[in-house]
Short mmCIF file of C-alpha atoms and ligand atoms in Angstrom, two decimals:
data_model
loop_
_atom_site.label_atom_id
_atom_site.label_comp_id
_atom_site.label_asym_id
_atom_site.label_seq_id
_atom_site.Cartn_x
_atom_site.Cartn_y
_atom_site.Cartn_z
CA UNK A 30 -177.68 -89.37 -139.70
CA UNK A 31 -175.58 -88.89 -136.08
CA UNK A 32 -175.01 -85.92 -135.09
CA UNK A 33 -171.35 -84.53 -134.55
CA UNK A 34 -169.55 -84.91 -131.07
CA UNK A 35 -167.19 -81.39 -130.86
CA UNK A 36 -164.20 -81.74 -128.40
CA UNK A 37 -163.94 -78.40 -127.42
CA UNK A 38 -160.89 -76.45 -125.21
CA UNK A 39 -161.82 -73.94 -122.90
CA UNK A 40 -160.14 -71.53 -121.46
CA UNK A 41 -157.18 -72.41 -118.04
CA UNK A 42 -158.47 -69.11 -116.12
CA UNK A 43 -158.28 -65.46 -118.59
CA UNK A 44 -161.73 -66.12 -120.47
CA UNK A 45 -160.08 -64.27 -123.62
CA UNK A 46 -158.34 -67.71 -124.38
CA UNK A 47 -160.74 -69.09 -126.25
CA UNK A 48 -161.34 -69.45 -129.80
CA UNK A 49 -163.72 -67.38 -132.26
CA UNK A 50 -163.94 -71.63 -133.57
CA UNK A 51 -164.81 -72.54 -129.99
CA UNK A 52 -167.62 -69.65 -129.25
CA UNK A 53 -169.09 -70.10 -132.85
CA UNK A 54 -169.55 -73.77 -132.20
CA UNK A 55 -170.70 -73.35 -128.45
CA UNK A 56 -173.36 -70.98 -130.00
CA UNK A 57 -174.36 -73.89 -133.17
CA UNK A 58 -174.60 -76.70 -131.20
CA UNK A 59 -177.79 -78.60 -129.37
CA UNK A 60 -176.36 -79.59 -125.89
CA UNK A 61 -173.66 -78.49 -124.35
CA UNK A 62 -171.99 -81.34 -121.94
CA UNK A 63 -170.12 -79.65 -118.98
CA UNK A 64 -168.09 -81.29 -116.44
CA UNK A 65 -169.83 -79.26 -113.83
CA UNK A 66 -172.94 -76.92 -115.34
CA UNK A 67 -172.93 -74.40 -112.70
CA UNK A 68 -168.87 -73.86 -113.60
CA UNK A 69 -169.36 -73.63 -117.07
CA UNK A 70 -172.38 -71.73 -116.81
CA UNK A 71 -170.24 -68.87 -116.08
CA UNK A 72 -168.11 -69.17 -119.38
CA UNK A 73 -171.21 -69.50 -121.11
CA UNK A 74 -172.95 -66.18 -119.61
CA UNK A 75 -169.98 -64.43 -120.63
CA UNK A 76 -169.94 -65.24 -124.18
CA UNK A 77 -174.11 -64.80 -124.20
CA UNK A 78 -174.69 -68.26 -125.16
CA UNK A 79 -177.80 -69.93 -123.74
CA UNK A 80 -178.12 -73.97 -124.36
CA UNK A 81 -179.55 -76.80 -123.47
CA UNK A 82 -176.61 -78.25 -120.94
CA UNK A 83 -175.91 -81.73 -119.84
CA UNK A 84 -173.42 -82.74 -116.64
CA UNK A 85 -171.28 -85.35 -118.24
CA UNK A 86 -167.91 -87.09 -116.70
CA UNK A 87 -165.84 -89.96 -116.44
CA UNK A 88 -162.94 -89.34 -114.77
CA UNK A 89 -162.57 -91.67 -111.32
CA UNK A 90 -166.30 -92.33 -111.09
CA UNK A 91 -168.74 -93.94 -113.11
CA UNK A 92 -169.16 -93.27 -117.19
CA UNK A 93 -172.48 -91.04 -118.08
CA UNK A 94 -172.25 -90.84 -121.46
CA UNK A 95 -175.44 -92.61 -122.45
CA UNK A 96 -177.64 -89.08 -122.13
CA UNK A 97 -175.05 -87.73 -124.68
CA UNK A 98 -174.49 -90.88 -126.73
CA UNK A 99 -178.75 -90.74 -127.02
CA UNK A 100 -178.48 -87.06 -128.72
CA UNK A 101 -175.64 -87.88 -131.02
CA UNK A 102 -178.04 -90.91 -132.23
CA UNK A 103 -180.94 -88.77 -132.62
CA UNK A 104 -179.26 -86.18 -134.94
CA UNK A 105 -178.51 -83.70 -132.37
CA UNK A 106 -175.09 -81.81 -132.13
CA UNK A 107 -173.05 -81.67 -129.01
CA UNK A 108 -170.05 -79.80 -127.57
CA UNK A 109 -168.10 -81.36 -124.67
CA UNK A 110 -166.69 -78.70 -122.17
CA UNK A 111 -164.41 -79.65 -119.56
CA UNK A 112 -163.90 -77.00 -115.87
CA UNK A 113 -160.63 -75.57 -118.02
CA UNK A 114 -158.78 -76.74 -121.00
CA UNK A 115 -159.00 -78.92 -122.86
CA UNK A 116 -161.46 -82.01 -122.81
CA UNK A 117 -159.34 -85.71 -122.18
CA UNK A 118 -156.39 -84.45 -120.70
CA UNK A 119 -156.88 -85.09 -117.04
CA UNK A 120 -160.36 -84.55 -117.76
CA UNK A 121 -163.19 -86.48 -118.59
CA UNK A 122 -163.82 -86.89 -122.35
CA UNK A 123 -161.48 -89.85 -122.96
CA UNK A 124 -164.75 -92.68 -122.98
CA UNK A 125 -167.27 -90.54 -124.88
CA UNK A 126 -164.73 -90.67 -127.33
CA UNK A 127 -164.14 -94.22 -127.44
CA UNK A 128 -167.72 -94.52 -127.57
CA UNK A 129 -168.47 -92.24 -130.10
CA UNK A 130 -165.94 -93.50 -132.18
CA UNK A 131 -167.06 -96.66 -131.84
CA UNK A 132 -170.46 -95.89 -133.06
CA UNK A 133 -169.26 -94.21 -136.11
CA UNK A 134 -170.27 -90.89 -134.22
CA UNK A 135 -167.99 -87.71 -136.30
CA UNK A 136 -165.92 -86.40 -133.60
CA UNK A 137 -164.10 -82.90 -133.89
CA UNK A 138 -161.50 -81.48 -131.07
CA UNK A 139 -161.66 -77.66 -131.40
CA UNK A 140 -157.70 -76.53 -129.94
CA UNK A 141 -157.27 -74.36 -127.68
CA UNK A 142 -155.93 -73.78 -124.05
CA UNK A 143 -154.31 -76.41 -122.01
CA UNK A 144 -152.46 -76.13 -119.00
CA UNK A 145 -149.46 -78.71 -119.90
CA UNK A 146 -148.83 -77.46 -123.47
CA UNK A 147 -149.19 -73.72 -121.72
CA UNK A 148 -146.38 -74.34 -119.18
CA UNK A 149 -144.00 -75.88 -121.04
CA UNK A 150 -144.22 -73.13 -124.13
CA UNK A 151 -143.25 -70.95 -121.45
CA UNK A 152 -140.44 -73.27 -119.01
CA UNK A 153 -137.53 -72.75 -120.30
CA UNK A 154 -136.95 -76.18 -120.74
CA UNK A 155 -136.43 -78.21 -123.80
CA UNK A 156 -139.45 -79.04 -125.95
CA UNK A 157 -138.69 -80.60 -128.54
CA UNK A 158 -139.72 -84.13 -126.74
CA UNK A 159 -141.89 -83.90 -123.43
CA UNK A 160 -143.80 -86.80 -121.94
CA UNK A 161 -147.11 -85.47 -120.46
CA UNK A 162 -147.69 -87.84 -117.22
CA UNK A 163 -150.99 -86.33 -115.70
CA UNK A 164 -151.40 -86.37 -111.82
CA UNK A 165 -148.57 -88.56 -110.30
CA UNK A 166 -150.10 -90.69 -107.50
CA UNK A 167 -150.86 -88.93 -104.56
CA UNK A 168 -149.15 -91.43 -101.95
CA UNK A 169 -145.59 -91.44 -101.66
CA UNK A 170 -144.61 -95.31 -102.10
CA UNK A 171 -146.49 -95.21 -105.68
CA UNK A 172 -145.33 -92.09 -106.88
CA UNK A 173 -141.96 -93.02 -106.18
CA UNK A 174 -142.13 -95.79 -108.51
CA UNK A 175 -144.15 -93.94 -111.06
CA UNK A 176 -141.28 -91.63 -110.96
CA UNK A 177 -138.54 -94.11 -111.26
CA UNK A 178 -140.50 -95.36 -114.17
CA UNK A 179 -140.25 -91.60 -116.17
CA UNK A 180 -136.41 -91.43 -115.11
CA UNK A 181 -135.09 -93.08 -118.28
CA UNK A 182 -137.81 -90.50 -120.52
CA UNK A 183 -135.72 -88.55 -122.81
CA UNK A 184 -137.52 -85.01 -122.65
CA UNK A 185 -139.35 -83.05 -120.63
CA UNK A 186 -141.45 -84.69 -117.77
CA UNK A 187 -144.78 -82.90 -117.27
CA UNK A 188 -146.87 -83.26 -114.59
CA UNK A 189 -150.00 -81.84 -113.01
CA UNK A 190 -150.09 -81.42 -109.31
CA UNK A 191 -152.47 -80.38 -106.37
CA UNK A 192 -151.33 -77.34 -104.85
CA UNK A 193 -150.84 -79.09 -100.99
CA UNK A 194 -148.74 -82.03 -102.86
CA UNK A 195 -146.39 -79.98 -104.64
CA UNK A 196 -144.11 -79.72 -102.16
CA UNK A 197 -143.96 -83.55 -101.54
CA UNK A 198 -143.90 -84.41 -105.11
CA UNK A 199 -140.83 -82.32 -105.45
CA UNK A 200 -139.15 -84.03 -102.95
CA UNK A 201 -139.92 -86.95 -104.61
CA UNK A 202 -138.27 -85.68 -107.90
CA UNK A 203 -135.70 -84.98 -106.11
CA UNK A 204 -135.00 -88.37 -104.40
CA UNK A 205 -135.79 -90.30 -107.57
CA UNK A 206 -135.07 -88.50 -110.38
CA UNK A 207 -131.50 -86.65 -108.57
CA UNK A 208 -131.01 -82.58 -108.63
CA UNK A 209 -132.61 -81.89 -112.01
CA UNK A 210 -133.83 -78.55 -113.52
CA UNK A 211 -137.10 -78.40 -112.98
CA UNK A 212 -139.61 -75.69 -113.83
CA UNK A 213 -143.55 -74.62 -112.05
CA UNK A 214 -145.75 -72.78 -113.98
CA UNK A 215 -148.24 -71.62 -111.32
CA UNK A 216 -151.93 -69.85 -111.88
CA UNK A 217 -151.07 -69.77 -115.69
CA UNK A 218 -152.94 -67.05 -117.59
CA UNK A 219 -154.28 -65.49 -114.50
CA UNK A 220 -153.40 -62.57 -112.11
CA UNK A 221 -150.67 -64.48 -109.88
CA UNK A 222 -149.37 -65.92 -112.76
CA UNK A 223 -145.46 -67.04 -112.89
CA UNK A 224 -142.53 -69.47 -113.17
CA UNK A 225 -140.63 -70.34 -110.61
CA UNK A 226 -137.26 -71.99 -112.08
CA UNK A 227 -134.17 -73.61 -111.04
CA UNK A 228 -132.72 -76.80 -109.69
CA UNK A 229 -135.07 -78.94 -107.89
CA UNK A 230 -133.99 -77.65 -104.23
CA UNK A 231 -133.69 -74.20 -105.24
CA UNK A 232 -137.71 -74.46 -106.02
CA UNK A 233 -138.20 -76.27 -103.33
CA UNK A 234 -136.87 -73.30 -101.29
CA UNK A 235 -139.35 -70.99 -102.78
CA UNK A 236 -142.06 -73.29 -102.43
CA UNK A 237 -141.42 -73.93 -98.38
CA UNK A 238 -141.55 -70.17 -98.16
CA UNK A 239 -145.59 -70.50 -99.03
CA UNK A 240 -145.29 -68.33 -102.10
CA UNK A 241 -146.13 -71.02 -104.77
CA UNK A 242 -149.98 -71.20 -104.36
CA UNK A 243 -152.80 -71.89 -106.86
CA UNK A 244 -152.98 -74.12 -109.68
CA UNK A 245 -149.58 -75.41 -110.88
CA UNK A 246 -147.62 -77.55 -113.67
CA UNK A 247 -144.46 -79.30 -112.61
CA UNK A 248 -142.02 -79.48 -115.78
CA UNK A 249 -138.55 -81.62 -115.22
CA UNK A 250 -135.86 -80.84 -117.02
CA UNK A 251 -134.68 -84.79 -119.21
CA UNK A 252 -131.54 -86.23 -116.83
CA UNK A 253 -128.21 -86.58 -117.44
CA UNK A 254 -127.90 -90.30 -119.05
CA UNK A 255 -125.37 -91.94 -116.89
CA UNK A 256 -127.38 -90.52 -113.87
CA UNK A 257 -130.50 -91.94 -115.41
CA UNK A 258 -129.87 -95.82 -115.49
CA UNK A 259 -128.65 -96.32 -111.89
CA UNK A 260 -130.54 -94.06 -109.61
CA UNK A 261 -134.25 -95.08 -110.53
CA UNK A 262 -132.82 -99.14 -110.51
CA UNK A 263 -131.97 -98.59 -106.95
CA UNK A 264 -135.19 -96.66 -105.97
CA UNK A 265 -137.32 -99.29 -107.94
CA UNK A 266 -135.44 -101.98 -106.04
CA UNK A 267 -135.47 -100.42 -102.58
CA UNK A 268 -139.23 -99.98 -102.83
CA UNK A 269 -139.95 -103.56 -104.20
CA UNK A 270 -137.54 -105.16 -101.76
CA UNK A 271 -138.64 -102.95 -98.50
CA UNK A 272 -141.80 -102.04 -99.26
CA UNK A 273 -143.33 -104.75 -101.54
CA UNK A 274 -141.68 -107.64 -99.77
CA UNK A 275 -140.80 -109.25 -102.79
CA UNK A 276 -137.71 -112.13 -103.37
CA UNK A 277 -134.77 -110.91 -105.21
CA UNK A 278 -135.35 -112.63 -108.41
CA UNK A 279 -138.99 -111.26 -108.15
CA UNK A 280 -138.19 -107.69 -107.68
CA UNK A 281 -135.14 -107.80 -110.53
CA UNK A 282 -137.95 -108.98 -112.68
CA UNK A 283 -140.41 -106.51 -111.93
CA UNK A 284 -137.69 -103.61 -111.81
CA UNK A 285 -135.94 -104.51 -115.20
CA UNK A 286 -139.82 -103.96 -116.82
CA UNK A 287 -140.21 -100.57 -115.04
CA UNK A 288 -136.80 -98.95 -115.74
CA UNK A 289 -135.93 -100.73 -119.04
CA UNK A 290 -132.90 -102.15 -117.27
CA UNK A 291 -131.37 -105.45 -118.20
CA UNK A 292 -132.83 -108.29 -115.71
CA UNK A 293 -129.17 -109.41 -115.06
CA UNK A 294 -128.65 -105.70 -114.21
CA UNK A 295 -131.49 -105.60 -112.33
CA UNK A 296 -130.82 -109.01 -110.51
CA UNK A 297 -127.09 -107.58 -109.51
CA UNK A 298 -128.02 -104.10 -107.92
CA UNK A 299 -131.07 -106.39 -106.22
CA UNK A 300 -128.41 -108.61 -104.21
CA UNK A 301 -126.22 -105.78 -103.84
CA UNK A 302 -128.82 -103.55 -101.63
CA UNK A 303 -130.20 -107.22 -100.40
CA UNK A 304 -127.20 -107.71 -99.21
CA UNK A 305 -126.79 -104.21 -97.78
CA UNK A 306 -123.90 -103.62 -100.01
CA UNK A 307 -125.32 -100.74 -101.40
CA UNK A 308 -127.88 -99.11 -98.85
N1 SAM B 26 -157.92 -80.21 -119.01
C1 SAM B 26 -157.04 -79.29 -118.37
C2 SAM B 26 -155.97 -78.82 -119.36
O1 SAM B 26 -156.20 -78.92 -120.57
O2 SAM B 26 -154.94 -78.32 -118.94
C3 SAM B 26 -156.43 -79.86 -117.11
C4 SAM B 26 -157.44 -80.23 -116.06
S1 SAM B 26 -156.75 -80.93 -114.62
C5 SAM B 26 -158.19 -81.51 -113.81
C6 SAM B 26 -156.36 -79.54 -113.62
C7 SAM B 26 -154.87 -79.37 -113.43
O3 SAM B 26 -154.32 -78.68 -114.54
C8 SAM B 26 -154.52 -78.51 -112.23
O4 SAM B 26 -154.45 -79.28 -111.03
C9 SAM B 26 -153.16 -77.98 -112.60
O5 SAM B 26 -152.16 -78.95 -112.39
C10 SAM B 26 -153.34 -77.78 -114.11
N2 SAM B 26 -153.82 -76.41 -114.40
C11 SAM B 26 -155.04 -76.06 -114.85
N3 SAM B 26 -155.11 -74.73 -115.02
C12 SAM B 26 -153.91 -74.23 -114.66
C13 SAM B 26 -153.36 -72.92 -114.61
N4 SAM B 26 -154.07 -71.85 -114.95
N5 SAM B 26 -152.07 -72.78 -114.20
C14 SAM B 26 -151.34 -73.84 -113.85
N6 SAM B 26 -151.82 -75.11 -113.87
C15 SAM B 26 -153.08 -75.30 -114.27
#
């Protein structure tokens, strides 16, 4: 018999959000796998529980599941703890899964907090369909076009950001995605905590003043849809033609797979800027 893999959320900063579920389990289990031990060591010494722990990640660097994989073969029960949150979203998690899965290995998430779902409860924007995008790229050419890719996204965009990038990242909403609401949810759960809302460059004013700092979610309001088929075209285009280098018919193919556009579409608007018709 394997023993069971348990997914569980931690808290995103105020230690009461977690879970009678999550503490009980913490307390049952016969590893605990921690993104960083000395981190979660912390949550654990507050709640009084004292086990066996295991570094574990997989996010950007290589996979070290195998120590955990080993247990879960042996019979042996193990919760998977992330910094904050929950486990697999931005986090590592997302391969012991797989693998676990793969193995035939029970695996139970416990719910709890998580950043994204936190911020856009408490937005103001709509949320009845939200797209959950992670980190955007951190250099400007690629997150342009990962952008331009959301811009046709019917709900809410949510994003995670660095502190020290939020400031370019919102310029880049603005110049891709046009003068949208937008929303940040900054140090959620914690002291600082707050929303700063509003059009995209009246958040960017607050931002420039150096008052947005800590951890923060960027939520973007869904555009309007004539807005939303044009603009991100062009942007994909620019970037493809300037930037990438690539032939007209090459970049109207490429662009009409990012923004959903028709390739004739595409393949106008490319010979239009091409032709500087348009710039
Ligand atoms: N697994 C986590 C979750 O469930 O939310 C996310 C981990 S990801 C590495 C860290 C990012 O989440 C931060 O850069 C920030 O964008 C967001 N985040 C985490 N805690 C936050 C908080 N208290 N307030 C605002 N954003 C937070």
């Amino acid at each position: 018999m394997t023993g069971t893999l348990y997914i569980v959320a931690t808290p995103i900063g105020n230690l009461e959000d977690i879970t009678f579920r999550a503490v009980r389990i913490l307390g049952q289990v016969d590893l605990i796998a921690a993104e960083d031990t000395r981190h979660s060591l912390k949550l654990l010494n507050h709640l009084n529980i004292s086990k066996p722990l295991t570094s574990y990640f997989d996010h950007n660097q290589q996979f070290k599941g195998e120590r955990v994989l080993h247990a879960l073969r042996q019979g042996k029960s193990v919760a998977l703890i992330s910094d904050a949150g929950t486990p697999c979203v931005s986090d590592p998690g997302y391969q012991l899964v797989r693998d676990a899965v793969a193995e035939g290995i029970p695996v139970i998430p416990i719910p709890g907090a998580c950043a994204a779902v936190t911020a856009l409860a408490g937005s103001g924007l709509p949320s009845d369909c939200f797209t959950f995008a992670g980190f955007p790229p951190s250099r400007q050419g690629k997150r342009r076009t990962f952008l331009a890719g959301m811009a046709g996204l019917p709900g809410t965009l949510v994003l995670y950001e660095a502190p020290h990038r939020l400031e370019a990242t919102l310029d880049d909403i603005r110049q891709v995605l046009g003068e949208r609401q937008v929303a940040v949810g900054r140090e959620l759960t914690k002291i600082y905590e707050e929303f700063v809302r509003g059009t995209v460059s009246e958040v960017m004013a607050v931002v420039a003043q150096g008052k947005v700092r800590g951890e923060v979610v960027i939520l973007v309001a869904p555009g309007e849809p004539v807005q939303q088929e044009d603009e991100p075209l062009s942007e994909v285009l620019r970037r493809l033609l300037d930037d990438e280098q690539l032939s007209v018919k090459d970049a109207a193919r490429k662009a009409a797979e990012i923004t959903g556009s028709s390739r004739n579409d595409a393949y106008a608007k490319a010979l239009q800027l091409r032709n500087g018709a348009d710039m």
